[in-house]
JSON list of C-alpha atoms in Angstrom, two decimals:
[
{"chain": "A", "resi": 134, "resn": "MET", "atom": "CA", "xyz": [10.59, 7.62, -12.83]},
{"chain": "A", "resi": 135, "resn": "ASP", "atom": "CA", "xyz": [10.67, 11.19, -12.37]},
{"chain": "A", "resi": 136, "resn": "ILE", "atom": "CA", "xyz": [10.45, 11.89, -8.48]},
{"chain": "A", "resi": 137, "resn": "THR", "atom": "CA", "xyz": [10.68, 15.41, -8.78]},
{"chain": "A", "resi": 138, "resn": "LYS", "atom": "CA", "xyz": [6.84, 15.40, -10.40]},
{"chain": "A", "resi": 139, "resn": "ILE", "atom": "CA", "xyz": [4.79, 13.20, -7.74]},
{"chain": "A", "resi": 140, "resn": "PRO", "atom": "CA", "xyz": [2.85, 11.19, -8.95]},
{"chain": "A", "resi": 141, "resn": "TRP", "atom": "CA", "xyz": [4.17, 10.25, -11.95]},
{"chain": "A", "resi": 142, "resn": "VAL", "atom": "CA", "xyz": [2.83, 8.43, -15.26]},
{"chain": "A", "resi": 143, "resn": "ILE", "atom": "CA", "xyz": [2.60, 4.82, -13.99]},
{"chain": "A", "resi": 144, "resn": "GLU", "atom": "CA", "xyz": [4.32, 2.20, -16.03]},
{"chain": "A", "resi": 145, "resn": "PRO", "atom": "CA", "xyz": [2.98, -0.71, -17.77]},
{"chain": "A", "resi": 146, "resn": "HIS", "atom": "CA", "xyz": [4.52, -3.12, -15.66]},
{"chain": "A", "resi": 147, "resn": "THR", "atom": "CA", "xyz": [3.36, -1.66, -12.73]},
{"chain": "A", "resi": 148, "resn": "ILE", "atom": "CA", "xyz": [-0.02, -1.66, -14.17]},
{"chain": "A", "resi": 149, "resn": "ALA", "atom": "CA", "xyz": [0.20, -5.43, -14.10]},
{"chain": "A", "resi": 150, "resn": "LYS", "atom": "CA", "xyz": [1.91, -5.98, -10.94]},
{"chain": "A", "resi": 151, "resn": "HIS", "atom": "CA", "xyz": [-0.89, -3.92, -9.51]},
{"chain": "A", "resi": 152, "resn": "THR", "atom": "CA", "xyz": [-3.61, -6.07, -11.10]},
{"chain": "A", "resi": 153, "resn": "ILE", "atom": "CA", "xyz": [-2.05, -9.15, -10.27]},
{"chain": "A", "resi": 154, "resn": "LEU", "atom": "CA", "xyz": [-1.56, -7.59, -6.32]},
{"chain": "A", "resi": 155, "resn": "ASN", "atom": "CA", "xyz": [-5.35, -6.80, -6.33]},
{"chain": "A", "resi": 156, "resn": "ARG", "atom": "CA", "xyz": [-6.32, -10.21, -7.20]},
{"chain": "A", "resi": 157, "resn": "TYR", "atom": "CA", "xyz": [-4.06, -12.00, -5.01]},
{"chain": "A", "resi": 158, "resn": "LEU", "atom": "CA", "xyz": [-5.37, -9.70, -2.02]},
{"chain": "A", "resi": 159, "resn": "GLN", "atom": "CA", "xyz": [-8.72, -10.42, -2.78]},
{"chain": "A", "resi": 160, "resn": "ALA", "atom": "CA", "xyz": [-8.25, -14.23, -2.54]},
{"chain": "A", "resi": 161, "resn": "TRP", "atom": "CA", "xyz": [-5.59, -14.03, 0.25]},
{"chain": "A", "resi": 162, "resn": "MET", "atom": "CA", "xyz": [-7.64, -11.91, 2.81]},
{"chain": "A", "resi": 163, "resn": "PRO", "atom": "CA", "xyz": [-10.37, -14.75, 3.34]},
{"chain": "A", "resi": 164, "resn": "ILE", "atom": "CA", "xyz": [-7.58, -17.05, 3.98]},
{"chain": "A", "resi": 165, "resn": "VAL", "atom": "CA", "xyz": [-5.87, -15.05, 6.63]},
{"chain": "A", "resi": 166, "resn": "SER", "atom": "CA", "xyz": [-9.02, -13.98, 8.72]},
{"chain": "A", "resi": 167, "resn": "SER", "atom": "CA", "xyz": [-10.03, -17.64, 8.75]},
{"chain": "A", "resi": 168, "resn": "MET", "atom": "CA", "xyz": [-6.80, -18.83, 10.28]},
{"chain": "A", "resi": 169, "resn": "SER", "atom": "CA", "xyz": [-5.21, -16.32, 13.00]},
{"chain": "A", "resi": 170, "resn": "GLY", "atom": "CA", "xyz": [-7.44, -13.27, 12.41]},
{"chain": "A", "resi": 171, "resn": "VAL", "atom": "CA", "xyz": [-4.08, -11.14, 12.39]},
{"chain": "A", "resi": 172, "resn": "ILE", "atom": "CA", "xyz": [-2.81, -9.55, 9.23]},
{"chain": "A", "resi": 173, "resn": "ASN", "atom": "CA", "xyz": [0.70, -8.05, 9.23]},
{"chain": "A", "resi": 174, "resn": "TYR", "atom": "CA", "xyz": [1.04, -6.46, 5.76]},
{"chain": "A", "resi": 175, "resn": "ILE", "atom": "CA", "xyz": [4.58, -4.97, 4.70]},
{"chain": "A", "resi": 176, "resn": "ASP", "atom": "CA", "xyz": [5.27, -3.31, 1.33]},
{"chain": "A", "resi": 177, "resn": "GLY", "atom": "CA", "xyz": [9.01, -2.73, 1.14]},
{"chain": "A", "resi": 178, "resn": "PHE", "atom": "CA", "xyz": [8.84, -0.66, -1.86]},
{"chain": "A", "resi": 179, "resn": "ALA", "atom": "CA", "xyz": [5.55, 1.42, -1.70]},
{"chain": "A", "resi": 180, "resn": "GLY", "atom": "CA", "xyz": [6.04, 4.36, -4.04]},
{"chain": "A", "resi": 181, "resn": "PRO", "atom": "CA", "xyz": [3.50, 7.18, -3.79]},
{"chain": "A", "resi": 182, "resn": "GLY", "atom": "CA", "xyz": [0.49, 5.46, -2.98]},
{"chain": "A", "resi": 183, "resn": "GLU", "atom": "CA", "xyz": [-1.01, 6.73, -6.66]},
{"chain": "A", "resi": 184, "resn": "TYR", "atom": "CA", "xyz": [-0.17, 7.20, -9.90]},
{"chain": "A", "resi": 185, "resn": "LEU", "atom": "CA", "xyz": [-1.21, 9.18, -13.24]},
{"chain": "A", "resi": 186, "resn": "THR", "atom": "CA", "xyz": [-2.71, 7.16, -16.08]},
{"chain": "A", "resi": 187, "resn": "PRO", "atom": "CA", "xyz": [-1.22, 8.55, -19.59]},
{"chain": "A", "resi": 188, "resn": "ASP", "atom": "CA", "xyz": [-4.36, 10.36, -20.10]},
{"chain": "A", "resi": 189, "resn": "GLY", "atom": "CA", "xyz": [-3.89, 12.20, -16.54]},
{"chain": "A", "resi": 190, "resn": "ASN", "atom": "CA", "xyz": [-6.35, 10.31, -14.31]},
{"chain": "A", "resi": 191, "resn": "ILE", "atom": "CA", "xyz": [-5.27, 9.20, -10.89]},
{"chain": "A", "resi": 192, "resn": "ILE", "atom": "CA", "xyz": [-5.15, 5.18, -10.05]},
{"chain": "A", "resi": 193, "resn": "ASP", "atom": "CA", "xyz": [-4.09, 3.45, -6.94]},
{"chain": "A", "resi": 194, "resn": "GLY", "atom": "CA", "xyz": [-0.83, 2.47, -6.05]},
{"chain": "A", "resi": 195, "resn": "SER", "atom": "CA", "xyz": [-0.08, -0.56, -4.00]},
{"chain": "A", "resi": 196, "resn": "PRO", "atom": "CA", "xyz": [-0.29, 0.91, -0.55]},
{"chain": "A", "resi": 197, "resn": "ILE", "atom": "CA", "xyz": [-4.15, 2.07, -1.26]},
{"chain": "A", "resi": 198, "resn": "ILE", "atom": "CA", "xyz": [-4.95, -1.38, -3.24]},
{"chain": "A", "resi": 199, "resn": "ALA", "atom": "CA", "xyz": [-3.74, -3.24, -0.05]},
{"chain": "A", "resi": 200, "resn": "ILE", "atom": "CA", "xyz": [-5.88, -0.93, 2.43]},
{"chain": "A", "resi": 201, "resn": "LYS", "atom": "CA", "xyz": [-8.82, -1.34, -0.02]},
{"chain": "A", "resi": 202, "resn": "ALA", "atom": "CA", "xyz": [-8.56, -4.97, -0.31]},
{"chain": "A", "resi": 203, "resn": "PHE", "atom": "CA", "xyz": [-8.62, -4.95, 3.55]},
{"chain": "A", "resi": 204, "resn": "LEU", "atom": "CA", "xyz": [-11.85, -2.44, 3.92]},
{"chain": "A", "resi": 205, "resn": "ASN", "atom": "CA", "xyz": [-13.92, -3.93, 1.46]},
{"chain": "A", "resi": 206, "resn": "HIS", "atom": "CA", "xyz": [-13.03, -7.77, 2.66]},
{"chain": "A", "resi": 207, "resn": "LYS", "atom": "CA", "xyz": [-16.32, -9.13, 3.63]},
{"chain": "A", "resi": 208, "resn": "LEU", "atom": "CA", "xyz": [-14.90, -11.08, 6.56]},
{"chain": "A", "resi": 209, "resn": "LYS", "atom": "CA", "xyz": [-12.95, -8.16, 7.94]},
{"chain": "A", "resi": 210, "resn": "GLU", "atom": "CA", "xyz": [-14.93, -8.39, 11.41]},
{"chain": "A", "resi": 211, "resn": "LYS", "atom": "CA", "xyz": [-13.32, -11.48, 12.05]},
{"chain": "A", "resi": 212, "resn": "ILE", "atom": "CA", "xyz": [-10.19, -9.73, 11.72]},
{"chain": "A", "resi": 213, "resn": "LYS", "atom": "CA", "xyz": [-8.79, -8.79, 15.24]},
{"chain": "A", "resi": 214, "resn": "ASP", "atom": "CA", "xyz": [-5.43, -7.05, 14.41]},
{"chain": "A", "resi": 215, "resn": "VAL", "atom": "CA", "xyz": [-4.56, -5.58, 11.34]},
{"chain": "A", "resi": 216, "resn": "SER", "atom": "CA", "xyz": [-1.42, -3.43, 10.33]},
{"chain": "A", "resi": 217, "resn": "PHE", "atom": "CA", "xyz": [0.43, -2.14, 7.44]},
{"chain": "A", "resi": 218, "resn": "ILE", "atom": "CA", "xyz": [3.77, -0.53, 7.10]},
{"chain": "A", "resi": 219, "resn": "PHE", "atom": "CA", "xyz": [5.03, 0.91, 4.07]},
{"chain": "A", "resi": 220, "resn": "VAL", "atom": "CA", "xyz": [8.67, 1.50, 2.93]},
{"chain": "A", "resi": 221, "resn": "ASP", "atom": "CA", "xyz": [9.94, 3.89, 0.88]},
{"chain": "A", "resi": 222, "resn": "LYS", "atom": "CA", "xyz": [13.57, 5.11, 1.01]},
{"chain": "A", "resi": 223, "resn": "GLU", "atom": "CA", "xyz": [13.23, 8.28, -0.93]},
{"chain": "A", "resi": 224, "resn": "PRO", "atom": "CA", "xyz": [12.33, 10.86, 1.22]},
{"chain": "A", "resi": 225, "resn": "LYS", "atom": "CA", "xyz": [9.92, 12.97, -1.22]},
{"chain": "A", "resi": 226, "resn": "ILE", "atom": "CA", "xyz": [7.95, 9.63, -1.84]},
{"chain": "A", "resi": 227, "resn": "TYR", "atom": "CA", "xyz": [7.64, 9.02, 1.73]},
{"chain": "A", "resi": 228, "resn": "SER", "atom": "CA", "xyz": [6.40, 12.14, 2.65]},
{"chain": "A", "resi": 229, "resn": "TYR", "atom": "CA", "xyz": [3.90, 12.44, -0.52]},
{"chain": "A", "resi": 230, "resn": "LEU", "atom": "CA", "xyz": [2.88, 8.65, 0.62]},
{"chain": "A", "resi": 231, "resn": "ASN", "atom": "CA", "xyz": [2.46, 9.62, 4.47]},
{"chain": "A", "resi": 232, "resn": "LYS", "atom": "CA", "xyz": [0.20, 12.46, 3.40]},
{"chain": "A", "resi": 233, "resn": "ARG", "atom": "CA", "xyz": [-1.85, 10.45, 0.98]},
{"chain": "A", "resi": 234, "resn": "LEU", "atom": "CA", "xyz": [-2.55, 7.71, 3.38]},
{"chain": "A", "resi": 235, "resn": "GLU", "atom": "CA", "xyz": [-4.09, 10.00, 6.20]},
{"chain": "A", "resi": 236, "resn": "GLU", "atom": "CA", "xyz": [-7.68, 9.71, 4.98]},
{"chain": "A", "resi": 237, "resn": "TYR", "atom": "CA", "xyz": [-7.33, 5.92, 6.14]},
{"chain": "A", "resi": 238, "resn": "LYS", "atom": "CA", "xyz": [-5.17, 6.43, 9.32]},
{"chain": "A", "resi": 239, "resn": "LYS", "atom": "CA", "xyz": [-8.22, 8.38, 10.31]},
{"chain": "A", "resi": 240, "resn": "LEU", "atom": "CA", "xyz": [-10.49, 5.02, 9.96]},
{"chain": "A", "resi": 241, "resn": "GLY", "atom": "CA", "xyz": [-8.70, 3.58, 12.61]},
{"chain": "A", "resi": 242, "resn": "ILE", "atom": "CA", "xyz": [-6.33, 1.47, 10.52]},
{"chain": "A", "resi": 243, "resn": "ARG", "atom": "CA", "xyz": [-3.15, 0.83, 11.95]},
{"chain": "A", "resi": 244, "resn": "ILE", "atom": "CA", "xyz": [-0.64, 2.34, 8.99]},
{"chain": "A", "resi": 245, "resn": "ASP", "atom": "CA", "xyz": [3.17, 3.02, 9.43]},
{"chain": "A", "resi": 246, "resn": "VAL", "atom": "CA", "xyz": [4.75, 4.77, 6.84]},
{"chain": "A", "resi": 247, "resn": "ARG", "atom": "CA", "xyz": [8.87, 4.68, 7.07]},
{"chain": "A", "resi": 248, "resn": "ASN", "atom": "CA", "xyz": [11.32, 6.53, 5.39]},
{"chain": "A", "resi": 249, "resn": "ASP", "atom": "CA", "xyz": [14.09, 3.67, 5.15]},
{"chain": "A", "resi": 250, "resn": "THR", "atom": "CA", "xyz": [15.38, 0.86, 3.17]},
{"chain": "A", "resi": 251, "resn": "PHE", "atom": "CA", "xyz": [13.06, -2.12, 3.13]},
{"chain": "A", "resi": 252, "resn": "GLU", "atom": "CA", "xyz": [16.20, -4.16, 4.72]},
{"chain": "A", "resi": 253, "resn": "ASN", "atom": "CA", "xyz": [16.78, -1.99, 7.42]},
{"chain": "A", "resi": 254, "resn": "VAL", "atom": "CA", "xyz": [13.14, -2.23, 8.31]},
{"chain": "A", "resi": 255, "resn": "LEU", "atom": "CA", "xyz": [12.75, -6.15, 8.08]},
{"chain": "A", "resi": 256, "resn": "ASN", "atom": "CA", "xyz": [16.03, -6.43, 9.98]},
{"chain": "A", "resi": 257, "resn": "ASN", "atom": "CA", "xyz": [14.78, -4.38, 12.78]}
]
């Protein structure tokens, strides 16, 4: 990973992680919305929010996958409160991600991007 060039080319294990995350969230959103109507989502190692494929296309990273899972959730009207916290300790990655998520913040979704360690955010 070379953070001097953001986004960078996605690694195969990250593709696998994102595939699993997307499937999990699609199943999880209906369950959570039927219970309490509150979703608090924390990504402790958020990354830049998007990556390059080996052929140069841009694909979503975990923060955008999570937000889109909420936005495309058929029962999202039952959710009373949703908040997303995305954490990355690298200042350049944090800055890139924060800018990348501006379009979603304009939709009224509560999104908090933090330049810190996951441990610090979780403990506070």
